[in-house]
């Protein structure tokens, strides 16, 4: 069966404190564990009123502690914001506490605006240009201990040193991460939910160019999509209006908590706004369980995805949990029939 997983941003809703979003993430993870989802990943974002969790490694520990089977990881840690040694230490600790259940997904974007990025990195060794590849190499060297002879880091140990780094996944929305993941032989997750680059091109390119390494012997491509599932198409469309308007407001430069359906309905829309929402629907799968599965199948088949990871932002927490329940049941039914 094609694995089904969850990407969670700990979305903050209007009229609800951000702390509630963190508690909702823990509750949703328990729910996903019972439903049989494969992975539960937490994202890193900073200075966004709509996202409550800037530290996925903290949430990973909390969620792994209250679940039994599901793998928990970062989707992802934005590596340029962190010293590679710190990332290695934190995720080795998580692996030691929850062996075989942790994933280390890493990205190269800042996950925030320029001012916040500066605040995050101003004490780090900031280089001109993109130093992601250098940081990735250093991260892996803390595991392989392959620093050159005489390098000062040979005297530094990433503790606890009796456990390995969890599996490393590269996250991306372009051909850069696709090519890099293939070259270094790591897992790859493509962010279809916000990418302008073609998901099929990225994932098939990754699979075709994959080189086996100590990190992974076979390619594994994750297709990350946004979806809203309701009991009926009409109910799903109603629930999705919150995501539609939220995306529209972000495009206008307004980063606010996720509005309720009623708040979204009250916002006046121009013809240009409606056209923008329609365009953004290319990245959002909405409908009844059978319809969403039907809409996803061509993309899954064309991209040769090994796994589907779903992000769902619905104002009502119980409706969000129900969306994931309906999707899991529909996938099981479809694959049983196939």
Coordinates of N, CA, C and O in Angstrom, one line a residue, residues 9 11-12 45 47-51 111 192-195 226 240-259 267 269 273 276-277 280-281 283-284 311-314:
X9 N 1.9 22.1 10.3 CA 2.5 23.4 10.6 C 2.1 24.0 11.9 O 2.4 25.1 12.2
X11 N -0.9 25.1 12.7 CA -1.6 26.3 12.2 C -2.4 27.0 13.3 O -3.2 26.3 14.0
X12 N -2.2 28.3 13.4 CA -2.9 29.1 14.4 C -4.2 29.6 13.7 O -4.2 30.1 12.6
X45 N 9.0 27.4 11.1 CA 8.8 28.7 10.5 C 8.9 29.7 11.7 O 8.7 29.4 12.9
X47 N 8.3 33.9 13.1 CA 7.7 35.2 13.0 C 6.5 35.2 12.0 O 6.2 36.1 11.3
X48 N 5.7 34.1 12.1 CA 4.5 34.0 11.3 C 3.3 33.8 12.2 O 3.2 32.8 13.0
X49 N 2.4 34.8 12.3 CA 1.2 34.7 13.2 C 0.4 33.5 12.9 O -0.4 33.1 13.8
X50 N 0.5 32.8 11.7 CA -0.3 31.7 11.4 C 0.3 30.3 11.7 O -0.3 29.3 11.6
X51 N 1.6 30.4 12.2 CA 2.3 29.1 12.5 C 2.9 29.2 13.9 O 3.7 30.1 14.2
X111 N 12.7 30.1 6.1 CA 11.4 29.9 6.8 C 10.9 31.1 7.4 O 10.1 31.0 8.3
X192 N 4.7 20.1 -3.2 CA 3.8 20.5 -4.3 C 2.8 21.5 -3.8 O 2.3 22.4 -4.6
X193 N 2.6 21.6 -2.5 CA 1.5 22.5 -2.0 C 1.9 24.0 -2.1 O 1.0 24.8 -2.0
X194 N 3.2 24.3 -2.3 CA 3.5 25.7 -2.6 C 4.5 25.9 -3.8 O 4.8 27.0 -4.1
X195 N 4.9 24.8 -4.4 CA 6.0 24.9 -5.4 C 5.4 25.4 -6.7 O 4.2 25.1 -7.1
X226 N -1.4 19.6 -0.4 CA -2.5 20.2 0.4 C -3.8 19.6 0.0 O -4.1 19.5 -1.2
X240 N -12.7 24.4 2.8 CA -11.5 24.9 2.1 C -11.5 26.4 1.9 O -10.4 26.9 1.6
X241 N -12.6 27.0 2.1 CA -12.6 28.5 1.9 C -11.7 29.2 2.9 O -11.1 30.2 2.5
X242 N -11.4 28.6 4.1 CA -10.5 29.2 5.0 C -9.1 29.2 4.4 O -8.3 30.2 4.4
X243 N -8.7 28.1 3.8 CA -7.4 28.0 3.1 C -7.3 28.9 1.9 O -6.3 29.5 1.6
X244 N -8.4 29.0 1.1 CA -8.4 29.8 -0.1 C -8.1 31.3 0.3 O -7.3 31.9 -0.3
X245 N -8.8 31.8 1.3 CA -8.7 33.2 1.7 C -7.3 33.4 2.4 O -6.7 34.4 2.2
X246 N -6.9 32.4 3.2 CA -5.6 32.6 3.8 C -4.5 32.7 2.8 O -3.6 33.6 3.0
X247 N -4.5 31.9 1.8 CA -3.5 32.0 0.7 C -3.6 33.3 0.0 O -2.6 34.0 -0.3
X248 N -4.8 33.8 -0.3 CA -5.0 35.1 -0.9 C -4.4 36.2 -0.1 O -3.7 37.1 -0.6
X249 N -4.6 36.2 1.2 CA -4.1 37.2 2.1 C -2.6 37.2 2.1 O -1.9 38.2 2.2
X250 N -2.0 36.0 2.1 CA -0.5 35.8 2.1 C 0.0 36.4 0.8 O 1.1 37.1 0.9
X251 N -0.6 36.2 -0.3 CA -0.2 36.8 -1.5 C -0.2 38.3 -1.5 O 0.5 38.9 -2.2
X252 N -1.1 38.8 -0.7 CA -1.2 40.3 -0.5 C -0.2 40.8 0.5 O -0.1 42.0 0.8
X253 N 0.6 39.9 1.2 CA 1.5 40.3 2.2 C 1.0 40.3 3.6 O 1.6 40.8 4.5
X254 N -0.2 39.7 3.8 CA -0.9 39.7 5.1 C -0.8 38.3 5.7 O -1.5 37.4 5.2
X255 N 0.1 38.1 6.7 CA 0.2 36.8 7.3 C -0.6 36.8 8.6 O -0.1 37.4 9.6
X256 N -1.7 36.3 8.6 CA -2.6 36.3 9.7 C -3.1 34.9 10.1 O -2.9 34.0 9.3
X257 N -3.6 34.7 11.3 CA -4.1 33.4 11.6 C -5.2 32.9 10.6 O -5.8 33.7 10.0
X258 N -5.3 31.6 10.5 CA -6.3 31.0 9.6 C -7.7 31.5 10.0 O -8.2 31.3 11.1
X259 N -8.4 32.1 9.0 CA -9.8 32.6 9.3 C -10.8 31.5 9.4 O -10.6 30.4 8.8
X267 N -15.2 38.3 3.8 CA -14.2 39.1 3.1 C -14.7 39.4 1.7 O -14.9 38.5 0.9
X269 N -14.5 39.9 -2.2 CA -13.6 39.5 -3.2 C -13.8 40.1 -4.5 O -15.0 40.3 -5.0
X273 N -9.4 38.6 -7.3 CA -9.2 37.8 -6.1 C -9.7 36.4 -6.4 O -9.1 35.4 -6.1
X276 N -7.3 34.6 -8.6 CA -6.2 34.1 -7.9 C -6.5 32.9 -7.1 O -5.6 31.9 -7.1
X277 N -7.6 32.8 -6.4 CA -8.0 31.6 -5.7 C -8.1 30.4 -6.6 O -7.7 29.3 -6.3
X280 N -4.7 29.2 -7.4 CA -4.1 28.5 -6.3 C -4.7 27.1 -6.1 O -4.1 26.3 -5.4
X281 N -5.9 26.9 -6.6 CA -6.6 25.6 -6.4 C -5.8 24.5 -7.1 O -6.0 23.3 -6.9
X283 N -3.0 23.8 -6.5 CA -2.1 23.2 -5.5 C -2.9 22.7 -4.3 O -2.3 22.3 -3.2
X284 N -4.2 22.6 -4.4 CA -5.1 22.2 -3.3 C -6.1 21.2 -3.8 O -6.9 21.5 -4.8
X311 N -0.9 18.0 4.0 CA -1.1 19.1 4.9 C -2.5 19.6 4.7 O -3.0 19.8 3.6
X312 N -3.2 19.7 5.8 CA -4.6 20.1 5.9 C -4.8 21.2 6.9 O -4.5 21.0 8.1
X313 N -5.2 22.4 6.4 CA -5.5 23.5 7.4 C -7.0 23.8 7.4 O -7.5 24.3 6.4
X314 N -7.6 23.3 8.4 CA -9.1 23.5 8.6 C -9.3 24.2 9.9 O -8.6 23.9 10.9

